[in-house]
PDB file of C-alpha atoms and ligand atoms in Angstrom:
ATOM      1  CA  MET W   1      27.020  18.551  13.445  1.00 59.00           C
ATOM      2  CA  THR W   2      24.491  16.414  11.593  1.00 66.00           C
ATOM      3  CA  THR W   3      22.483  18.042   8.634  1.00 76.00           C
ATOM      4  CA  LYS W   4      18.633  16.992   8.438  1.00 85.00           C
ATOM      5  CA  VAL W   5      17.494  14.912   5.848  1.00 89.00           C
ATOM      6  CA  THR W   6      14.931  16.440   3.914  1.00 94.00           C
ATOM      7  CA  ARG W   7      14.295  14.539   0.385  1.00 96.00           C
ATOM      8  CA  ALA W   8      14.423  10.853  -0.001  1.00 97.00           C
ATOM      9  CA  VAL W   9      13.403   8.417  -2.921  1.00 98.00           C
ATOM     10  CA  GLY W  10      10.104   6.268  -2.431  1.00 98.00           C
ATOM     11  CA  VAL W  11       9.729   3.340  -4.788  1.00 98.00           C
ATOM     12  CA  ASP W  12       6.037   1.579  -4.656  1.00 98.00           C
ATOM     13  CA  ILE W  13       6.243  -1.676  -6.269  1.00 98.00           C
ATOM     14  CA  GLY W  14       2.412  -3.091  -6.680  1.00 95.00           C
ATOM     15  CA  GLY W  15       0.976  -5.890  -8.264  1.00 93.00           C
ATOM     16  CA  THR W  16       0.441  -3.616 -11.565  1.00 94.00           C
ATOM     17  CA  GLY W  17       2.348  -0.878 -11.581  1.00 97.00           C
ATOM     18  CA  ILE W  18       6.385   0.380  -9.784  1.00 98.00           C
ATOM     19  CA  LYS W  19       5.952   3.663  -9.256  1.00 98.00           C
ATOM     20  CA  GLY W  20       8.462   6.039  -8.000  1.00 98.00           C
ATOM     21  CA  ALA W  21       9.440   9.990  -7.191  1.00 98.00           C
ATOM     22  CA  LEU W  22      11.628  11.887  -5.335  1.00 97.00           C
ATOM     23  CA  VAL W  23      10.057  13.440  -1.883  1.00 98.00           C
ATOM     24  CA  ASP W  24       9.863  16.075  -0.194  1.00 97.00           C
ATOM     25  CA  LEU W  25      10.071  14.754   3.748  1.00 97.00           C
ATOM     26  CA  GLU W  26       8.900  18.026   5.297  1.00 96.00           C
ATOM     27  CA  ALA W  27       5.999  18.854   3.276  1.00 95.00           C
ATOM     28  CA  GLY W  28       5.295  15.432   2.528  1.00 96.00           C
ATOM     29  CA  GLY W  29       4.704  15.934  -0.808  1.00 96.00           C
ATOM     30  CA  LEU W  30       6.684  15.163  -4.315  1.00 97.00           C
ATOM     31  CA  LEU W  31       9.657  17.096  -5.247  1.00 97.00           C
ATOM     32  CA  SER W  32       9.799  15.120  -8.548  1.00 97.00           C
ATOM     33  CA  GLU W  33       7.532  13.848 -11.644  1.00 97.00           C
ATOM     34  CA  ARG W  34       6.059  10.184 -10.629  1.00 97.00           C
ATOM     35  CA  VAL W  35       7.524   7.559 -12.351  1.00 98.00           C
ATOM     36  CA  LYS W  36       5.355   4.286 -13.423  1.00 98.00           C
ATOM     37  CA  VAL W  37       6.505   1.659 -15.057  1.00 98.00           C
ATOM     38  CA  PRO W  38       4.191  -1.774 -15.408  1.00 98.00           C
ATOM     39  CA  THR W  39       5.208  -4.706 -13.342  1.00 98.00           C
ATOM     40  CA  PRO W  40       6.703  -7.276 -15.174  1.00 98.00           C
ATOM     41  CA  HIS W  41       4.354 -10.196 -15.788  1.00 97.00           C
ATOM     42  CA  GLY W  42       4.928 -12.864 -13.277  1.00 97.00           C
ATOM     43  CA  ALA W  43       7.046 -10.400 -11.388  1.00 98.00           C
ATOM     44  CA  GLU W  44       9.912 -12.359 -10.336  1.00 98.00           C
ATOM     45  CA  PRO W  45      12.693 -10.992  -8.578  1.00 98.00           C
ATOM     46  CA  ASP W  46      14.874 -10.347 -11.212  1.00 98.00           C
ATOM     47  CA  ASP W  47      12.462  -8.601 -13.628  1.00 98.00           C
ATOM     48  CA  VAL W  48      11.062  -5.979 -10.636  1.00 98.00           C
ATOM     49  CA  LEU W  49      14.775  -5.163  -9.583  1.00 98.00           C
ATOM     50  CA  ALA W  50      15.267  -4.235 -13.553  1.00 98.00           C
ATOM     51  CA  ALA W  51      12.014  -2.384 -13.499  1.00 98.00           C
ATOM     52  CA  VAL W  52      12.909  -0.735 -10.391  1.00 98.00           C
ATOM     53  CA  ARG W  53      16.283   0.435 -11.965  1.00 97.00           C
ATOM     54  CA  VAL W  54      14.765   1.758 -14.733  1.00 98.00           C
ATOM     55  CA  VAL W  55      12.420   4.161 -12.774  1.00 98.00           C
ATOM     56  CA  LEU W  56      15.543   5.092 -10.713  1.00 97.00           C
ATOM     57  CA  ALA W  57      17.308   5.711 -14.059  1.00 96.00           C
ATOM     58  CA  THR W  58      14.520   7.756 -15.130  1.00 97.00           C
ATOM     59  CA  LEU W  59      14.625   9.918 -11.744  1.00 97.00           C
ATOM     60  CA  GLY W  60      18.243  10.475 -12.370  1.00 95.00           C
ATOM     61  CA  VAL W  61      18.486   9.334  -8.731  1.00 92.00           C
ATOM     62  CA  THR W  62      21.196   6.095  -9.259  1.00 82.00           C
ATOM     63  CA  ASP W  63      23.611   7.047  -6.780  1.00 80.00           C
ATOM     64  CA  ALA W  64      23.674   6.378  -3.014  1.00 84.00           C
ATOM     65  CA  ASP W  65      23.360  10.112  -1.090  1.00 87.00           C
ATOM     66  CA  ILE W  66      19.482  10.064  -1.430  1.00 94.00           C
ATOM     67  CA  PRO W  67      17.900   7.583   0.941  1.00 97.00           C
ATOM     68  CA  LEU W  68      15.942   5.174  -0.872  1.00 98.00           C
ATOM     69  CA  GLY W  69      12.537   3.389   0.434  1.00 98.00           C
ATOM     70  CA  VAL W  70      11.281   0.518  -1.386  1.00 98.00           C
ATOM     71  CA  ALA W  71       7.519  -1.035  -0.653  1.00 98.00           C
ATOM     72  CA  PHE W  72       6.534  -4.189  -1.715  1.00 98.00           C
ATOM     73  CA  PRO W  73       2.918  -5.920  -1.752  1.00 98.00           C
ATOM     74  CA  ALA W  74       3.624  -8.568   0.472  1.00 98.00           C
ATOM     75  CA  ILE W  75       4.617  -9.217   4.458  1.00 98.00           C
ATOM     76  CA  VAL W  76       7.837  -8.005   4.847  1.00 98.00           C
ATOM     77  CA  LYS W  77       9.753  -9.251   8.183  1.00 98.00           C
ATOM     78  CA  HIS W  78      12.987  -8.994   9.001  1.00 97.00           C
ATOM     79  CA  GLY W  79      13.961  -7.794   5.336  1.00 98.00           C
ATOM     80  CA  LYS W  80      12.465 -11.154   3.856  1.00 98.00           C
ATOM     81  CA  THR W  81       9.430 -11.604   1.968  1.00 98.00           C
ATOM     82  CA  LEU W  82       7.207 -14.056   3.604  1.00 98.00           C
ATOM     83  CA  SER W  83       3.953 -14.304   1.348  1.00 98.00           C
ATOM     84  CA  ALA W  84       2.880 -13.696  -2.742  1.00 97.00           C
ATOM     85  CA  ALA W  85      -0.503 -12.835  -3.449  1.00 95.00           C
ATOM     86  CA  ASN W  86      -0.096 -10.832  -6.705  1.00 95.00           C
ATOM     87  CA  VAL W  87       3.461 -11.636  -7.490  1.00 97.00           C
ATOM     88  CA  ALA W  88       5.810 -14.875  -8.380  1.00 98.00           C
ATOM     89  CA  ASP W  89       5.897 -17.490  -5.397  1.00 98.00           C
ATOM     90  CA  THR W  90       9.755 -17.150  -5.639  1.00 98.00           C
ATOM     91  CA  TRP W  91       9.327 -13.956  -2.937  1.00 98.00           C
ATOM     92  CA  ILE W  92       8.302 -16.272  -0.530  1.00 98.00           C
ATOM     93  CA  GLY W  93      10.523 -16.335   2.203  1.00 98.00           C
ATOM     94  CA  PHE W  94      13.188 -14.517   0.092  1.00 98.00           C
ATOM     95  CA  ASP W  95      16.025 -12.393   1.580  1.00 98.00           C
ATOM     96  CA  ALA W  96      14.214  -9.245  -0.588  1.00 98.00           C
ATOM     97  CA  GLU W  97      15.867  -6.565   1.234  1.00 98.00           C
ATOM     98  CA  HIS W  98      19.445  -8.065   0.901  1.00 98.00           C
ATOM     99  CA  PHE W  99      18.692  -8.864  -2.818  1.00 98.00           C
ATOM    100  CA  PHE W 100      17.970  -5.369  -3.937  1.00 98.00           C
ATOM    101  CA  GLU W 101      20.443  -3.728  -1.643  1.00 98.00           C
ATOM    102  CA  GLN W 102      23.129  -6.046  -3.537  1.00 98.00           C
ATOM    103  CA  GLY W 103      21.419  -5.316  -7.162  1.00 97.00           C
ATOM    104  CA  LEU W 104      21.188  -1.773  -6.635  1.00 97.00           C
ATOM    105  CA  GLY W 105      24.414  -1.391  -4.573  1.00 96.00           C
ATOM    106  CA  ARG W 106      23.209   0.708  -2.095  1.00 96.00           C
ATOM    107  CA  GLU W 107      20.966   0.473   1.171  1.00 96.00           C
ATOM    108  CA  ILE W 108      17.369   0.769   0.928  1.00 97.00           C
ATOM    109  CA  HIS W 109      14.681   0.669   3.839  1.00 97.00           C
ATOM    110  CA  PHE W 110      12.087  -2.086   2.608  1.00 98.00           C
ATOM    111  CA  ALA W 111       8.671  -2.613   3.965  1.00 98.00           C
ATOM    112  CA  ASN W 112       4.974  -3.841   2.946  1.00 98.00           C
ATOM    113  CA  ASP W 113       3.361  -1.219   0.276  1.00 98.00           C
ATOM    114  CA  ALA W 114       0.341  -0.598   2.629  1.00 98.00           C
ATOM    115  CA  ASP W 115       1.939  -0.274   5.416  1.00 98.00           C
ATOM    116  CA  VAL W 116       4.097   2.970   4.379  1.00 98.00           C
ATOM    117  CA  ALA W 117       0.867   3.911   3.103  1.00 98.00           C
ATOM    118  CA  GLY W 118      -0.269   4.194   6.528  1.00 98.00           C
ATOM    119  CA  VAL W 119       3.022   5.953   7.813  1.00 97.00           C
ATOM    120  CA  ALA W 120       2.582   8.700   4.935  1.00 98.00           C
ATOM    121  CA  GLU W 121      -1.200   9.391   5.941  1.00 98.00           C
ATOM    122  CA  ALA W 122      -0.354   9.367   9.616  1.00 98.00           C
ATOM    123  CA  ARG W 123       2.365  11.800   9.113  1.00 97.00           C
ATOM    124  CA  PHE W 124       1.256  14.351   6.477  1.00 97.00           C
ATOM    125  CA  GLY W 125      -2.451  12.784   5.508  1.00 98.00           C
ATOM    126  CA  ALA W 126      -5.571  12.104   6.929  1.00 98.00           C
ATOM    127  CA  ALA W 127      -4.657  10.074   9.817  1.00 98.00           C
ATOM    128  CA  ARG W 128      -2.580  12.593  11.435  1.00 98.00           C
ATOM    129  CA  ASN W 129      -3.162  13.326  14.859  1.00 97.00           C
ATOM    130  CA  VAL W 130      -5.919  11.265  14.742  1.00 98.00           C
ATOM    131  CA  GLU W 131      -6.188   9.225  18.067  1.00 98.00           C
ATOM    132  CA  GLY W 132      -7.221   5.330  18.471  1.00 98.00           C
ATOM    133  CA  LEU W 133      -7.435   2.892  15.676  1.00 98.00           C
ATOM    134  CA  VAL W 134      -7.009   4.074  12.232  1.00 98.00           C
ATOM    135  CA  LEU W 135      -7.425   1.514   9.635  1.00 98.00           C
ATOM    136  CA  LEU W 136      -6.089   2.208   5.848  1.00 98.00           C
ATOM    137  CA  THR W 137      -6.806  -0.098   3.101  1.00 98.00           C
ATOM    138  CA  THR W 138      -5.884   0.094  -0.431  1.00 98.00           C
ATOM    139  CA  LEU W 139      -8.037  -0.923  -3.250  1.00 97.00           C
ATOM    140  CA  GLY W 140      -5.877  -1.818  -6.113  1.00 96.00           C
ATOM    141  CA  THR W 141      -4.845  -5.303  -7.280  1.00 95.00           C
ATOM    142  CA  GLY W 142      -5.114  -6.689  -3.745  1.00 97.00           C
ATOM    143  CA  ILE W 143      -6.325  -5.263  -0.393  1.00 98.00           C
ATOM    144  CA  GLY W 144      -3.694  -4.015   1.662  1.00 98.00           C
ATOM    145  CA  SER W 145      -4.028  -2.708   5.503  1.00 98.00           C
ATOM    146  CA  ALA W 146      -2.100  -0.539   7.636  1.00 98.00           C
ATOM    147  CA  MET W 147      -3.265  -0.549  10.963  1.00 98.00           C
ATOM    148  CA  LEU W 148      -2.280   2.522  12.970  1.00 98.00           C
ATOM    149  CA  HIS W 149      -3.138   2.925  16.958  1.00 98.00           C
ATOM    150  CA  ASN W 150      -2.591   6.453  18.289  1.00 98.00           C
ATOM    151  CA  GLY W 151      -0.260   7.183  15.255  1.00 96.00           C
ATOM    152  CA  GLN W 152       1.786   3.811  15.817  1.00 97.00           C
ATOM    153  CA  LEU W 153       1.917   1.287  12.919  1.00 97.00           C
ATOM    154  CA  ILE W 154       1.374  -2.085  13.989  1.00 98.00           C
ATOM    155  CA  PRO W 155       2.490  -3.963  10.626  1.00 98.00           C
ATOM    156  CA  ASN W 156       1.799  -6.498   8.224  1.00 98.00           C
ATOM    157  CA  SER W 157      -2.007  -6.884   9.265  1.00 98.00           C
ATOM    158  CA  GLU W 158      -2.896  -8.230   6.072  1.00 98.00           C
ATOM    159  CA  LEU W 159      -6.630  -7.865   6.752  1.00 98.00           C
ATOM    160  CA  GLY W 160      -7.266  -8.063   2.991  1.00 98.00           C
ATOM    161  CA  HIS W 161      -6.833 -11.894   3.401  1.00 98.00           C
ATOM    162  CA  LEU W 162      -9.720 -12.170   6.005  1.00 98.00           C
ATOM    163  CA  PRO W 163     -11.834 -15.006   4.770  1.00 97.00           C
ATOM    164  CA  ARG W 164     -15.661 -14.228   4.011  1.00 97.00           C
ATOM    165  CA  PRO W 165     -17.428 -15.861   6.512  1.00 94.00           C
ATOM    166  CA  ASN W 166     -18.625 -19.092   5.295  1.00 93.00           C
ATOM    167  CA  ARG W 167     -17.418 -18.454   1.852  1.00 95.00           C
ATOM    168  CA  SER W 168     -14.351 -19.733   0.589  1.00 93.00           C
ATOM    169  CA  THR W 169     -12.714 -16.794  -1.128  1.00 95.00           C
ATOM    170  CA  ASP W 170     -10.844 -14.013   1.080  1.00 98.00           C
ATOM    171  CA  PHE W 171     -12.200 -10.441   0.582  1.00 98.00           C
ATOM    172  CA  GLU W 172      -9.459  -9.584  -1.801  1.00 98.00           C
ATOM    173  CA  ALA W 173     -10.330 -12.131  -4.024  1.00 98.00           C
ATOM    174  CA  TRP W 174     -13.856 -10.612  -4.071  1.00 98.00           C
ATOM    175  CA  ALA W 175     -13.842  -6.744  -3.355  1.00 98.00           C
ATOM    176  CA  ALA W 176     -10.362  -5.356  -5.145  1.00 98.00           C
ATOM    177  CA  TYR W 177     -10.299  -3.170  -7.511  1.00 97.00           C
ATOM    178  CA  SER W 178      -9.123  -5.603  -9.746  1.00 97.00           C
ATOM    179  CA  VAL W 179     -12.266  -7.725  -9.306  1.00 98.00           C
ATOM    180  CA  VAL W 180     -14.354  -4.608 -10.419  1.00 98.00           C
ATOM    181  CA  GLU W 181     -12.385  -4.122 -13.501  1.00 97.00           C
ATOM    182  CA  ARG W 182     -12.548  -7.952 -14.003  1.00 97.00           C
ATOM    183  CA  GLU W 183     -16.045  -8.477 -13.405  1.00 98.00           C
ATOM    184  CA  GLU W 184     -16.793  -5.041 -15.320  1.00 98.00           C
ATOM    185  CA  LEU W 185     -19.155  -4.351 -11.765  1.00 98.00           C
ATOM    186  CA  SER W 186     -20.853  -1.231 -11.422  1.00 98.00           C
ATOM    187  CA  TRP W 187     -19.893   1.195  -8.488  1.00 98.00           C
ATOM    188  CA  LYS W 188     -23.025   0.365  -6.919  1.00 98.00           C
ATOM    189  CA  LYS W 189     -22.635  -3.597  -6.946  1.00 98.00           C
ATOM    190  CA  TRP W 190     -18.711  -2.724  -6.024  1.00 98.00           C
ATOM    191  CA  ALA W 191     -19.985  -0.601  -2.951  1.00 98.00           C
ATOM    192  CA  HIS W 192     -22.297  -3.538  -2.094  1.00 98.00           C
ATOM    193  CA  ARG W 193     -18.974  -5.644  -1.360  1.00 98.00           C
ATOM    194  CA  LEU W 194     -17.244  -2.833   0.422  1.00 98.00           C
ATOM    195  CA  GLN W 195     -20.231  -2.461   2.755  1.00 98.00           C
ATOM    196  CA  GLU W 196     -19.630  -6.126   3.469  1.00 98.00           C
ATOM    197  CA  TYR W 197     -16.115  -5.747   3.743  1.00 98.00           C
ATOM    198  CA  TYR W 198     -16.214  -2.538   5.979  1.00 98.00           C
ATOM    199  CA  SER W 199     -19.096  -3.420   8.231  1.00 98.00           C
ATOM    200  CA  TYR W 200     -17.139  -7.022   9.002  1.00 98.00           C
ATOM    201  CA  LEU W 201     -13.433  -5.048  10.036  1.00 98.00           C
ATOM    202  CA  GLU W 202     -15.894  -2.603  11.852  1.00 98.00           C
ATOM    203  CA  PHE W 203     -17.456  -5.528  13.735  1.00 98.00           C
ATOM    204  CA  LEU W 204     -13.918  -6.969  14.338  1.00 98.00           C
ATOM    205  CA  LEU W 205     -11.929  -3.986  15.159  1.00 98.00           C
ATOM    206  CA  SER W 206     -14.081  -0.995  16.389  1.00 98.00           C
ATOM    207  CA  PRO W 207     -11.803   1.565  14.560  1.00 98.00           C
ATOM    208  CA  ASP W 208     -11.933   5.210  15.062  1.00 98.00           C
ATOM    209  CA  LEU W 209     -11.401   6.079  11.057  1.00 98.00           C
ATOM    210  CA  PHE W 210     -11.469   4.293   8.052  1.00 98.00           C
ATOM    211  CA  ILE W 211      -8.891   5.530   5.175  1.00 98.00           C
ATOM    212  CA  VAL W 212      -9.174   4.332   1.846  1.00 98.00           C
ATOM    213  CA  GLY W 213      -6.170   4.488  -0.164  1.00 97.00           C
ATOM    214  CA  GLY W 214      -4.910   2.896  -3.991  1.00 93.00           C
ATOM    215  CA  GLY W 215      -5.314   4.332  -7.128  1.00 91.00           C
ATOM    216  CA  ILE W 216      -9.204   4.108  -7.007  1.00 94.00           C
ATOM    217  CA  SER W 217      -8.901   6.402  -4.038  1.00 93.00           C
ATOM    218  CA  LYS W 218      -9.243   9.365  -6.643  1.00 94.00           C
ATOM    219  CA  SER W 219     -12.460   8.171  -7.247  1.00 97.00           C
ATOM    220  CA  ALA W 220     -14.069   7.588  -3.539  1.00 97.00           C
ATOM    221  CA  ASP W 221     -16.970  10.310  -3.881  1.00 97.00           C
ATOM    222  CA  GLN W 222     -18.448   7.343  -6.836  1.00 97.00           C
ATOM    223  CA  TYR W 223     -18.470   4.801  -3.707  1.00 98.00           C
ATOM    224  CA  LEU W 224     -17.822   6.178  -0.275  1.00 98.00           C
ATOM    225  CA  PRO W 225     -20.971   7.688  -0.092  1.00 98.00           C
ATOM    226  CA  LEU W 226     -22.506   4.329  -0.756  1.00 98.00           C
ATOM    227  CA  LEU W 227     -21.450   3.186   2.162  1.00 98.00           C
ATOM    228  CA  GLU W 228     -23.595   2.886   5.602  1.00 98.00           C
ATOM    229  CA  LEU W 229     -20.879   2.546   8.671  1.00 98.00           C
ATOM    230  CA  ARG W 230     -20.379   3.909  12.059  1.00 98.00           C
ATOM    231  CA  THR W 231     -16.700   4.820  11.432  1.00 98.00           C
ATOM    232  CA  PRO W 232     -15.823   7.738   9.372  1.00 98.00           C
ATOM    233  CA  ILE W 233     -14.334   6.700   6.012  1.00 98.00           C
ATOM    234  CA  VAL W 234     -12.370   9.065   3.781  1.00 98.00           C
ATOM    235  CA  PRO W 235      -9.789   8.784   0.911  1.00 98.00           C
ATOM    236  CA  ALA W 236      -6.232   9.087   1.500  1.00 97.00           C
ATOM    237  CA  VAL W 237      -5.154  12.413   1.018  1.00 97.00           C
ATOM    238  CA  HIS W 238      -2.108  11.467  -0.709  1.00 96.00           C
ATOM    239  CA  ARG W 239      -4.237   9.075  -2.994  1.00 94.00           C
ATOM    240  CA  ASN W 240      -1.795   6.744  -4.551  1.00 92.00           C
ATOM    241  CA  ASN W 241       1.031   8.534  -3.928  1.00 96.00           C
ATOM    242  CA  ALA W 242       0.684   7.469  -0.343  1.00 97.00           C
ATOM    243  CA  GLY W 243       3.102   4.159  -0.895  1.00 97.00           C
ATOM    244  CA  ILE W 244       5.599   6.549  -2.689  1.00 98.00           C
ATOM    245  CA  ILE W 245       5.853   8.833   0.209  1.00 98.00           C
ATOM    246  CA  GLY W 246       5.643   6.639   2.851  1.00 98.00           C
ATOM    247  CA  ALA W 247       8.387   4.390   1.304  1.00 98.00           C
ATOM    248  CA  ALA W 248      10.564   7.684   1.472  1.00 98.00           C
ATOM    249  CA  ALA W 249       9.844   9.233   4.825  1.00 97.00           C
ATOM    250  CA  LEU W 250      10.609   5.383   6.345  1.00 95.00           C
ATOM    251  CA  ALA W 251      14.081   5.481   4.682  1.00 95.00           C
ATOM    252  CA  VAL W 252      14.977   8.066   6.878  1.00 93.00           C
ATOM    253  CA  ALA W 253      12.994   7.108  10.255  1.00 77.00           C
TER     254      ALA W 253
HETATM  255  C1  BGC D   1      -0.725  -8.549  -0.021  1.00 60.71           C
HETATM  256  C2  BGC D   1      -0.783  -7.485   1.081  1.00 60.71           C
HETATM  257  C3  BGC D   1      -0.621  -5.760   0.173  1.00 60.71           C
HETATM  258  C4  BGC D   1      -1.425  -5.889  -0.538  1.00 60.71           C
HETATM  259  C5  BGC D   1      -1.722  -4.753  -1.867  1.00 60.71           C
HETATM  260  C6  BGC D   1      -1.843  -8.235  -0.668  1.00 60.71           C
HETATM  261  O1  BGC D   1      -2.458  -9.122  -1.567  1.00 60.71           O
HETATM  262  O2  BGC D   1      -1.095  -9.795   0.380  1.00 60.71           O
HETATM  263  O3  BGC D   1       1.007  -7.708   1.324  1.00 60.71           O
HETATM  264  O4  BGC D   1      -0.021  -5.257   1.079  1.00 60.71           O
HETATM  265  O5  BGC D   1      -1.480  -7.256  -1.323  1.00 60.71           O
HETATM  266  O6  BGC D   1      -0.621  -4.419  -2.147  1.00 60.71           O
END
């Protein structure tokens, strides 16, 4: 008889912070405190691995008995990271899943950070039982995206890197929350940029629902009401914990 796995650890590696917690896979919530350390400057693989070790040691979950999911801010295909927008270029074409497994001495499940947030919201949050196309975007250091169709993830969509029509930058470089901090934009000015971004996504993909994740989703009432879209737009139920919860959930999928 096999026993059902009801707990797993999720680690969400971001451009600014690395967060982790023990997750209840039935309720879709955190069972432990949320541990966060800064992403090491330059985000080279060895330094990121050392930081992940600190998160696991602080959580007291260094043994391999509890499944571990790790989310990363890059395209992830067959365990390899294929891009590096907010981490060191070393990650491009890097066998990251194998690297973490060797370094941590255990198996892990490895996926894109926005994709796992999408999985968390599909199982336990705003995308649950939603039919059609759901686009989750994370607004943080970068802009990540998860595309879900009838609850099924279409991975590595990278919609933050869509080029702005007739401009030289992509949307991430112009509308991510890190840009708001850097340029000290007001909510209104940021909402203006988000309006352009979400209108463009709406035109291209005709989604049924937008979900906004990332750390700043906790202040959604400051900027989401300023947007005028045909598509409903809501904050992620699990806010910035969606990445941790989704990473953990995928570890036992
Ligand atoms: C990366 C994505 C990631 C997003 C959020 C982007 O720059 O290309 O893979 O999901 O940042 O971290």
